[in-house]
PDB file of C-alpha atoms and ligand atoms in Angstrom:
ATOM      1  CA  MET A   1      73.658  26.369  68.676  1.00  0.00           C
ATOM      2  CA  GLY A   2      76.691  27.666  66.542  1.00  0.00           C
ATOM      3  CA  ILE A   3      75.605  31.399  66.726  1.00  0.00           C
ATOM      4  CA  VAL A   4      76.014  31.972  63.190  1.00  0.00           C
ATOM      5  CA  GLU A   5      72.747  29.139  63.135  1.00  0.00           C
ATOM      6  CA  LYS A   6      70.360  31.086  65.915  1.00  0.00           C
ATOM      7  CA  ASN A   7      70.983  34.004  62.924  1.00  0.00           C
ATOM      8  CA  ASP A   8      69.807  31.628  60.241  1.00  0.00           C
ATOM      9  CA  LEU A   9      66.981  31.245  62.761  1.00  0.00           C
ATOM     10  CA  THR A  10      66.546  34.622  63.886  1.00  0.00           C
ATOM     11  CA  ALA A  11      63.988  37.167  62.021  1.00  0.00           C
ATOM     12  CA  ASN A  12      66.533  39.731  64.188  1.00  0.00           C
ATOM     13  CA  SER A  13      69.057  39.568  60.604  1.00  0.00           C
ATOM     14  CA  LEU A  14      72.423  40.930  62.449  1.00  0.00           C
ATOM     15  CA  LYS A  15      74.980  42.247  59.365  1.00  0.00           C
ATOM     16  CA  HIS A  16      76.075  45.797  61.047  1.00  0.00           C
ATOM     17  CA  ILE A  17      78.247  46.152  64.527  1.00  0.00           C
ATOM     18  CA  ALA A  18      79.841  48.803  65.397  1.00  0.00           C
ATOM     19  CA  ILE A  19      81.154  50.302  68.742  1.00  0.00           C
ATOM     20  CA  ILE A  20      82.927  52.591  70.437  1.00  0.00           C
ATOM     21  CA  MET A  21      86.101  51.337  72.209  1.00  0.00           C
ATOM     22  CA  ASP A  22      85.830  52.588  75.433  1.00  0.00           C
ATOM     23  CA  GLY A  23      88.288  51.980  78.659  1.00  0.00           C
ATOM     24  CA  ASN A  24      92.188  52.144  77.723  1.00  0.00           C
ATOM     25  CA  GLY A  25      92.720  54.923  79.391  1.00  0.00           C
ATOM     26  CA  ARG A  26      90.744  53.202  82.963  1.00  0.00           C
ATOM     27  CA  TRP A  27      92.586  49.686  82.156  1.00  0.00           C
ATOM     28  CA  ALA A  28      95.937  51.403  82.376  1.00  0.00           C
ATOM     29  CA  ASN A  29      95.304  53.608  85.298  1.00  0.00           C
ATOM     30  CA  LYS A  30      93.844  49.791  86.788  1.00  0.00           C
ATOM     31  CA  ARG A  31      97.665  48.301  86.582  1.00  0.00           C
ATOM     32  CA  ALA A  32      99.914  51.575  86.513  1.00  0.00           C
ATOM     33  CA  LEU A  33     100.321  52.142  83.452  1.00  0.00           C
ATOM     34  CA  SER A  34     100.436  54.774  81.207  1.00  0.00           C
ATOM     35  CA  ARG A  35      96.729  55.872  79.476  1.00  0.00           C
ATOM     36  CA  LEU A  36      99.177  55.323  76.516  1.00  0.00           C
ATOM     37  CA  LYS A  37     100.301  51.262  77.227  1.00  0.00           C
ATOM     38  CA  GLY A  38      95.978  50.817  77.160  1.00  0.00           C
ATOM     39  CA  HIS A  39      95.822  52.337  73.683  1.00  0.00           C
ATOM     40  CA  GLU A  40      98.265  49.965  72.291  1.00  0.00           C
ATOM     41  CA  GLN A  41      96.509  47.078  74.135  1.00  0.00           C
ATOM     42  CA  GLY A  42      93.538  48.277  73.009  1.00  0.00           C
ATOM     43  CA  ALA A  43      95.046  47.174  68.912  1.00  0.00           C
ATOM     44  CA  ASN A  44      95.069  43.557  70.065  1.00  0.00           C
ATOM     45  CA  ALA A  45      91.628  43.320  70.941  1.00  0.00           C
ATOM     46  CA  VAL A  46      90.529  45.489  67.435  1.00  0.00           C
ATOM     47  CA  ARG A  47      92.298  42.400  65.554  1.00  0.00           C
ATOM     48  CA  GLU A  48      89.926  40.049  67.692  1.00  0.00           C
ATOM     49  CA  ALA A  49      86.201  42.001  66.532  1.00  0.00           C
ATOM     50  CA  ILE A  50      87.700  42.073  63.040  1.00  0.00           C
ATOM     51  CA  LYS A  51      88.157  38.006  63.600  1.00  0.00           C
ATOM     52  CA  GLY A  52      85.423  37.052  64.942  1.00  0.00           C
ATOM     53  CA  CYS A  53      83.109  38.924  63.113  1.00  0.00           C
ATOM     54  CA  ARG A  54      84.551  37.365  60.124  1.00  0.00           C
ATOM     55  CA  GLU A  55      84.338  34.242  61.779  1.00  0.00           C
ATOM     56  CA  LEU A  56      80.340  35.324  63.098  1.00  0.00           C
ATOM     57  CA  GLY A  57      79.476  36.183  59.176  1.00  0.00           C
ATOM     58  CA  ILE A  58      78.843  39.929  60.404  1.00  0.00           C
ATOM     59  CA  PRO A  59      79.617  41.485  56.983  1.00  0.00           C
ATOM     60  CA  PHE A  60      80.040  44.597  57.930  1.00  0.00           C
ATOM     61  CA  LEU A  61      81.795  46.375  61.545  1.00  0.00           C
ATOM     62  CA  THR A  62      81.777  50.307  62.384  1.00  0.00           C
ATOM     63  CA  LEU A  63      84.817  50.898  64.888  1.00  0.00           C
ATOM     64  CA  PHE A  64      85.332  54.922  66.319  1.00  0.00           C
ATOM     65  CA  ALA A  65      88.715  55.262  66.793  1.00  0.00           C
ATOM     66  CA  PHE A  66      88.951  58.841  67.637  1.00  0.00           C
ATOM     67  CA  SER A  67      86.252  61.057  67.846  1.00  0.00           C
ATOM     68  CA  SER A  68      85.894  64.929  67.471  1.00  0.00           C
ATOM     69  CA  GLU A  69      86.769  65.468  70.855  1.00  0.00           C
ATOM     70  CA  ASN A  70      89.506  63.764  71.705  1.00  0.00           C
ATOM     71  CA  TRP A  71      90.847  65.777  69.554  1.00  0.00           C
ATOM     72  CA  LYS A  72      91.204  67.940  73.114  1.00  0.00           C
ATOM     73  CA  ARG A  73      93.408  64.966  74.963  1.00  0.00           C
ATOM     74  CA  PRO A  74      96.711  66.298  75.961  1.00  0.00           C
ATOM     75  CA  LYS A  75      98.566  66.498  72.861  1.00  0.00           C
ATOM     76  CA  ASP A  76     101.118  63.779  73.533  1.00  0.00           C
ATOM     77  CA  GLU A  77      98.601  61.579  73.928  1.00  0.00           C
ATOM     78  CA  VAL A  78      96.952  62.304  70.288  1.00  0.00           C
ATOM     79  CA  ASN A  79     100.152  61.808  69.233  1.00  0.00           C
ATOM     80  CA  HIS A  80     100.192  58.837  70.638  1.00  0.00           C
ATOM     81  CA  LEU A  81      97.529  57.910  68.822  1.00  0.00           C
ATOM     82  CA  MET A  82      98.248  59.429  65.928  1.00  0.00           C
ATOM     83  CA  GLY A  83     101.453  56.644  65.790  1.00  0.00           C
ATOM     84  CA  LEU A  84      99.403  54.068  66.416  1.00  0.00           C
ATOM     85  CA  PHE A  85      96.973  54.491  63.464  1.00  0.00           C
ATOM     86  CA  ARG A  86     100.070  54.008  61.343  1.00  0.00           C
ATOM     87  CA  TYR A  87     101.811  51.944  63.320  1.00  0.00           C
ATOM     88  CA  PHE A  88      99.003  49.558  62.326  1.00  0.00           C
ATOM     89  CA  PHE A  89      98.214  50.565  59.354  1.00  0.00           C
ATOM     90  CA  ASN A  90     101.498  49.822  57.741  1.00  0.00           C
ATOM     91  CA  LYS A  91     101.444  46.791  60.073  1.00  0.00           C
ATOM     92  CA  GLU A  92      98.135  45.321  59.438  1.00  0.00           C
ATOM     93  CA  LEU A  93      96.766  46.084  55.858  1.00  0.00           C
ATOM     94  CA  LYS A  94      98.824  43.180  53.965  1.00  0.00           C
ATOM     95  CA  ASP A  95      96.481  40.830  56.681  1.00  0.00           C
ATOM     96  CA  LEU A  96      93.082  42.483  56.188  1.00  0.00           C
ATOM     97  CA  SER A  97      93.144  43.004  52.252  1.00  0.00           C
ATOM     98  CA  GLU A  98      94.028  39.291  52.184  1.00  0.00           C
ATOM     99  CA  ALA A  99      91.450  38.335  54.487  1.00  0.00           C
ATOM    100  CA  GLY A 100      89.043  39.852  52.085  1.00  0.00           C
ATOM    101  CA  VAL A 101      88.290  43.040  54.159  1.00  0.00           C
ATOM    102  CA  LYS A 102      86.871  46.803  53.134  1.00  0.00           C
ATOM    103  CA  VAL A 103      88.837  49.178  55.033  1.00  0.00           C
ATOM    104  CA  ASN A 104      86.068  52.150  55.029  1.00  0.00           C
ATOM    105  CA  PHE A 105      86.664  56.076  57.029  1.00  0.00           C
ATOM    106  CA  ILE A 106      84.435  57.718  57.774  1.00  0.00           C
ATOM    107  CA  GLY A 107      85.180  61.281  59.611  1.00  0.00           C
ATOM    108  CA  ASN A 108      86.962  64.293  59.548  1.00  0.00           C
ATOM    109  CA  ILE A 109      90.269  62.731  57.697  1.00  0.00           C
ATOM    110  CA  LYS A 110      91.905  66.354  56.574  1.00  0.00           C
ATOM    111  CA  LYS A 111      92.499  66.876  60.336  1.00  0.00           C
ATOM    112  CA  LEU A 112      95.010  64.088  60.879  1.00  0.00           C
ATOM    113  CA  PRO A 113      98.609  64.201  59.761  1.00  0.00           C
ATOM    114  CA  GLU A 114      98.527  64.443  56.458  1.00  0.00           C
ATOM    115  CA  ASP A 115     101.257  61.080  56.807  1.00  0.00           C
ATOM    116  CA  VAL A 116      98.187  59.184  57.989  1.00  0.00           C
ATOM    117  CA  GLN A 117      95.585  60.689  55.886  1.00  0.00           C
ATOM    118  CA  ASP A 118      97.912  59.840  52.755  1.00  0.00           C
ATOM    119  CA  LEU A 119      98.076  55.685  54.620  1.00  0.00           C
ATOM    120  CA  VAL A 120      94.089  56.094  55.722  1.00  0.00           C
ATOM    121  CA  GLN A 121      94.034  56.723  51.265  1.00  0.00           C
ATOM    122  CA  ILE A 122      96.476  53.912  50.220  1.00  0.00           C
ATOM    123  CA  ALA A 123      93.776  51.485  52.819  1.00  0.00           C
ATOM    124  CA  LYS A 124      90.778  52.559  50.983  1.00  0.00           C
ATOM    125  CA  ASP A 125      92.995  51.396  47.219  1.00  0.00           C
ATOM    126  CA  LYS A 126      94.165  48.810  48.037  1.00  0.00           C
ATOM    127  CA  THR A 127      91.172  47.011  49.351  1.00  0.00           C
ATOM    128  CA  ALA A 128      88.607  48.282  47.407  1.00  0.00           C
ATOM    129  CA  GLY A 129      87.468  44.780  45.913  1.00  0.00           C
ATOM    130  CA  ASN A 130      87.542  42.723  48.764  1.00  0.00           C
ATOM    131  CA  THR A 131      83.597  42.008  50.034  1.00  0.00           C
ATOM    132  CA  ASP A 132      83.788  38.997  53.271  1.00  0.00           C
ATOM    133  CA  LEU A 133      84.247  42.109  55.471  1.00  0.00           C
ATOM    134  CA  VAL A 134      83.199  45.836  55.272  1.00  0.00           C
ATOM    135  CA  LEU A 135      85.425  47.603  58.362  1.00  0.00           C
ATOM    136  CA  THR A 136      84.682  51.214  58.594  1.00  0.00           C
ATOM    137  CA  ILE A 137      87.159  53.091  60.821  1.00  0.00           C
ATOM    138  CA  ALA A 138      85.715  56.238  63.062  1.00  0.00           C
ATOM    139  CA  LEU A 139      88.617  58.839  63.124  1.00  0.00           C
ATOM    140  CA  SER A 140      88.423  62.186  64.210  1.00  0.00           C
ATOM    141  CA  TYR A 141      84.348  61.668  63.679  1.00  0.00           C
ATOM    142  CA  GLY A 142      81.506  62.965  64.866  1.00  0.00           C
ATOM    143  CA  GLY A 143      77.511  62.773  64.617  1.00  0.00           C
ATOM    144  CA  LYS A 144      77.103  66.341  64.678  1.00  0.00           C
ATOM    145  CA  GLU A 145      79.733  67.172  62.035  1.00  0.00           C
ATOM    146  CA  GLU A 146      78.161  64.820  59.607  1.00  0.00           C
ATOM    147  CA  ILE A 147      75.325  66.016  60.327  1.00  0.00           C
ATOM    148  CA  THR A 148      75.836  69.000  60.283  1.00  0.00           C
ATOM    149  CA  SER A 149      78.134  68.196  56.718  1.00  0.00           C
ATOM    150  CA  ALA A 150      75.097  67.393  54.536  1.00  0.00           C
ATOM    151  CA  ALA A 151      72.691  70.361  55.883  1.00  0.00           C
ATOM    152  CA  ARG A 152      75.595  72.105  54.646  1.00  0.00           C
ATOM    153  CA  LYS A 153      76.072  70.239  50.744  1.00  0.00           C
ATOM    154  CA  ILE A 154      71.312  70.218  50.545  1.00  0.00           C
ATOM    155  CA  ALA A 155      72.238  74.244  50.843  1.00  0.00           C
ATOM    156  CA  LYS A 156      74.351  74.416  48.348  1.00  0.00           C
ATOM    157  CA  LEU A 157      72.249  72.423  45.508  1.00  0.00           C
ATOM    158  CA  ILE A 158      69.333  74.355  46.605  1.00  0.00           C
ATOM    159  CA  LEU A 159      71.213  77.856  46.147  1.00  0.00           C
ATOM    160  CA  ASP A 160      72.351  76.604  42.890  1.00  0.00           C
ATOM    161  CA  GLY A 161      69.234  75.386  42.113  1.00  0.00           C
ATOM    162  CA  GLU A 162      69.876  72.183  41.765  1.00  0.00           C
ATOM    163  CA  LEU A 163      66.996  70.980  44.622  1.00  0.00           C
ATOM    164  CA  ALA A 164      63.699  72.299  45.835  1.00  0.00           C
ATOM    165  CA  PRO A 165      63.175  72.074  49.819  1.00  0.00           C
ATOM    166  CA  ASP A 166      60.391  69.944  48.903  1.00  0.00           C
ATOM    167  CA  GLU A 167      62.527  66.685  47.396  1.00  0.00           C
ATOM    168  CA  ILE A 168      64.583  65.904  51.237  1.00  0.00           C
ATOM    169  CA  ASP A 169      63.074  63.052  52.102  1.00  0.00           C
ATOM    170  CA  GLU A 170      65.129  61.402  54.389  1.00  0.00           C
ATOM    171  CA  THR A 171      67.339  58.484  51.905  1.00  0.00           C
ATOM    172  CA  PHE A 172      67.910  61.640  50.247  1.00  0.00           C
ATOM    173  CA  PHE A 173      69.232  63.012  53.341  1.00  0.00           C
ATOM    174  CA  ALA A 174      70.944  60.054  54.203  1.00  0.00           C
ATOM    175  CA  SER A 175      72.258  60.142  50.565  1.00  0.00           C
ATOM    176  CA  HIS A 176      74.656  62.759  51.880  1.00  0.00           C
ATOM    177  CA  LEU A 177      75.859  61.114  55.661  1.00  0.00           C
ATOM    178  CA  GLU A 178      79.551  59.944  55.402  1.00  0.00           C
ATOM    179  CA  THR A 179      77.767  56.493  55.956  1.00  0.00           C
ATOM    180  CA  ASP A 180      75.383  56.262  52.249  1.00  0.00           C
ATOM    181  CA  GLY A 181      75.951  52.896  51.536  1.00  0.00           C
ATOM    182  CA  LEU A 182      76.134  51.014  54.581  1.00  0.00           C
ATOM    183  CA  PRO A 183      73.188  49.243  56.124  1.00  0.00           C
ATOM    184  CA  ASP A 184      72.577  51.322  59.370  1.00  0.00           C
ATOM    185  CA  PRO A 185      73.935  49.919  62.805  1.00  0.00           C
ATOM    186  CA  ASP A 186      72.146  46.901  64.371  1.00  0.00           C
ATOM    187  CA  ILE A 187      74.333  46.715  66.855  1.00  0.00           C
ATOM    188  CA  ILE A 188      75.979  49.575  69.216  1.00  0.00           C
ATOM    189  CA  LEU A 189      78.357  48.218  71.748  1.00  0.00           C
ATOM    190  CA  ARG A 190      79.683  50.483  73.827  1.00  0.00           C
ATOM    191  CA  THR A 191      83.052  48.721  76.449  1.00  0.00           C
ATOM    192  CA  SER A 192      84.349  49.835  79.558  1.00  0.00           C
ATOM    193  CA  GLY A 193      80.528  50.514  81.449  1.00  0.00           C
ATOM    194  CA  GLU A 194      80.396  53.870  79.991  1.00  0.00           C
ATOM    195  CA  GLN A 195      76.331  54.198  79.394  1.00  0.00           C
ATOM    196  CA  ARG A 196      75.984  57.060  76.215  1.00  0.00           C
ATOM    197  CA  ILE A 197      76.746  57.697  72.716  1.00  0.00           C
ATOM    198  CA  SER A 198      79.864  60.542  72.595  1.00  0.00           C
ATOM    199  CA  ASN A 199      78.812  61.746  69.429  1.00  0.00           C
ATOM    200  CA  PHE A 200      79.167  58.203  67.369  1.00  0.00           C
ATOM    201  CA  LEU A 201      76.742  57.689  64.733  1.00  0.00           C
ATOM    202  CA  LEU A 202      73.291  60.007  65.825  1.00  0.00           C
ATOM    203  CA  TRP A 203      71.573  59.759  62.380  1.00  0.00           C
ATOM    204  CA  GLN A 204      71.883  56.085  61.982  1.00  0.00           C
ATOM    205  CA  SER A 205      71.742  54.822  65.455  1.00  0.00           C
ATOM    206  CA  ALA A 206      68.164  56.024  65.738  1.00  0.00           C
ATOM    207  CA  TYR A 207      67.202  51.878  65.800  1.00  0.00           C
ATOM    208  CA  SER A 208      69.980  50.413  66.644  1.00  0.00           C
ATOM    209  CA  GLU A 209      70.191  48.076  69.854  1.00  0.00           C
ATOM    210  CA  LEU A 210      72.243  49.793  72.146  1.00  0.00           C
ATOM    211  CA  ILE A 211      74.569  46.840  74.399  1.00  0.00           C
ATOM    212  CA  PHE A 212      76.758  48.442  76.947  1.00  0.00           C
ATOM    213  CA  GLN A 213      79.863  46.009  78.542  1.00  0.00           C
ATOM    214  CA  GLU A 214      82.165  46.407  81.649  1.00  0.00           C
ATOM    215  CA  VAL A 215      84.382  45.003  80.409  1.00  0.00           C
ATOM    216  CA  LEU A 216      87.357  47.916  78.914  1.00  0.00           C
ATOM    217  CA  TRP A 217      88.210  47.477  75.867  1.00  0.00           C
ATOM    218  CA  PRO A 218      91.535  46.034  76.142  1.00  0.00           C
ATOM    219  CA  ASP A 219      89.908  42.880  76.901  1.00  0.00           C
ATOM    220  CA  PHE A 220      86.979  42.068  74.955  1.00  0.00           C
ATOM    221  CA  ASP A 221      87.780  39.149  72.720  1.00  0.00           C
ATOM    222  CA  ARG A 222      85.477  37.325  70.618  1.00  0.00           C
ATOM    223  CA  SER A 223      84.248  35.863  73.917  1.00  0.00           C
ATOM    224  CA  TRP A 224      82.215  39.387  74.518  1.00  0.00           C
ATOM    225  CA  LEU A 225      81.280  39.683  70.778  1.00  0.00           C
ATOM    226  CA  GLU A 226      79.403  36.296  70.603  1.00  0.00           C
ATOM    227  CA  LYS A 227      77.283  37.532  74.366  1.00  0.00           C
ATOM    228  CA  ALA A 228      76.561  41.680  72.151  1.00  0.00           C
ATOM    229  CA  VAL A 229      75.468  39.197  69.282  1.00  0.00           C
ATOM    230  CA  ASP A 230      73.287  36.646  71.992  1.00  0.00           C
ATOM    231  CA  GLU A 231      71.193  39.748  73.423  1.00  0.00           C
ATOM    232  CA  PHE A 232      71.265  40.621  70.072  1.00  0.00           C
ATOM    233  CA  HIS A 233      68.931  37.605  69.432  1.00  0.00           C
ATOM    234  CA  SER A 234      67.087  38.094  72.723  1.00  0.00           C
ATOM    235  CA  ARG A 235      66.088  41.659  72.157  1.00  0.00           C
ATOM    236  CA  CYS A 236      62.370  42.153  70.249  1.00  0.00           C
ATOM    237  CA  ARG A 237      62.923  45.268  68.098  1.00  0.00           C
ATOM    238  CA  ARG A 238      60.299  46.976  66.652  1.00  0.00           C
ATOM    239  CA  TYR A 239      60.254  49.769  64.687  1.00  0.00           C
ATOM    240  CA  GLY A 240      57.836  51.432  66.184  1.00  0.00           C
ATOM    241  CA  ALA A 241      55.315  48.775  65.374  1.00  0.00           C
ATOM    242  CA  ILE A 242      53.359  46.477  67.508  1.00  0.00           C
ATOM    243  CA  SER A 243      55.166  42.207  67.766  1.00  0.00           C
ATOM    244  CA  VAL A 244      53.547  40.221  65.716  1.00  0.00           C
TER     245      VAL A 244
HETATM  246  C1  IPE B   1      89.026  55.110  74.077  1.00  0.00           C
HETATM  247  O1  IPE B   1      89.772  54.902  75.441  1.00  0.00           O
HETATM  248  C2  IPE B   1      89.917  55.004  72.775  1.00  0.00           C
HETATM  249  C3  IPE B   1      89.880  56.726  73.304  1.00  0.00           C
HETATM  250  C4  IPE B   1      89.151  57.166  72.672  1.00  0.00           C
HETATM  251  C5  IPE B   1      90.787  57.040  71.721  1.00  0.00           C
HETATM  252  P1  IPE B   1      89.648  55.763  76.518  1.00  0.00           P
HETATM  253  O2  IPE B   1      91.374  56.921  76.124  1.00  0.00           O
HETATM  254  O3  IPE B   1      88.787  56.702  76.347  1.00  0.00           O
HETATM  255  O4  IPE B   1      89.193  55.198  78.019  1.00  0.00           O
HETATM  256  P2  IPE B   1      89.273  55.831  79.091  1.00  0.00           P
HETATM  257  O5  IPE B   1      87.894  56.001  78.543  1.00  0.00           O
HETATM  258  O6  IPE B   1      89.971  56.566  80.247  1.00  0.00           O
HETATM  259  O7  IPE B   1      89.348  54.608  80.008  1.00  0.00           O
HETATM  260  C1  IPE B   2      84.376  58.178  72.461  1.00  0.00           C
HETATM  261  O1  IPE B   2      84.097  57.600  74.061  1.00  0.00           O
HETATM  262  C2  IPE B   2      85.268  57.864  71.605  1.00  0.00           C
HETATM  263  C3  IPE B   2      86.022  56.763  70.691  1.00  0.00           C
HETATM  264  C4  IPE B   2      86.153  55.527  71.630  1.00  0.00           C
HETATM  265  C5  IPE B   2      86.725  57.115  69.874  1.00  0.00           C
HETATM  266  P1  IPE B   2      84.805  59.027  75.298  1.00  0.00           P
HETATM  267  O2  IPE B   2      86.011  57.911  75.751  1.00  0.00           O
HETATM  268  O3  IPE B   2      86.200  59.881  74.051  1.00  0.00           O
HETATM  269  O4  IPE B   2      83.930  59.010  75.112  1.00  0.00           O
HETATM  270  P2  IPE B   2      83.614  60.582  76.523  1.00  0.00           P
HETATM  271  O5  IPE B   2      84.409  61.140  76.842  1.00  0.00           O
HETATM  272  O6  IPE B   2      84.045  59.514  77.538  1.00  0.00           O
HETATM  273  O7  IPE B   2      82.222  60.611  76.484  1.00  0.00           O
HETATM  274 MG1   MG B   3      87.038  56.453  77.715  1.00  0.00          MG
END
């Protein structure tokens, strides 16, 4: 039975997959290549993930491309990654736009080089009307930073007399996160065998199914996406209640 049919039959509806794309460096080390080559190869896996989600009818895909902590890496690696983002947006934007993909970003975009910030804005503007797949790219993103920033915005509302502390509930708080308008991820998938969250979507992953795969990100393809979807459908989500 195909994945899409299976989706229709199950109570586990799958709307949003968020991926921690990890293992580029190890992929390159294994081949005695520079880490930078691993990042370059990782771009192909990004295409696979986007195509796979479109074909499987999964409407939201979020990709962790660069964390708030990745700025700690050597300068040449950071510069190379920025160069890859530049190349990717320049080269892929037309195809993404024609494929009905709406490109969205979360993270501290202001820390990126100015021309990359411009490309981010262009990608958002050009694809704003698309509806087939919402692709959110987490760039210079950290979950703790996002939550802190939401708390700061809310604190200002209180200081300005526009809000009473009792009015803050989970929905209100979530609406001040950068993911406002996106459903919480059903799956958080991490490649490379590491089993940690590394500051990704801390609030939003409260009830996500965590799936860890051994594959190194540059080798990720449609078959690994299908394995994750199958694994998701084999899980029983209870949200603290009991199964019926
Ligand atoms: C993920 O691959 C890409 C980024 C974090 C930007 P890594 O670069 O972390 O690869 P490993 O974990 O060193 O293998
Ligand atoms: C998480 O991977 C960030 C991204 C995939 C963009 P890292 O490789 O930075 O995470 P740690 O350092 O192993 O926790
Ligand atoms: Mg890593």
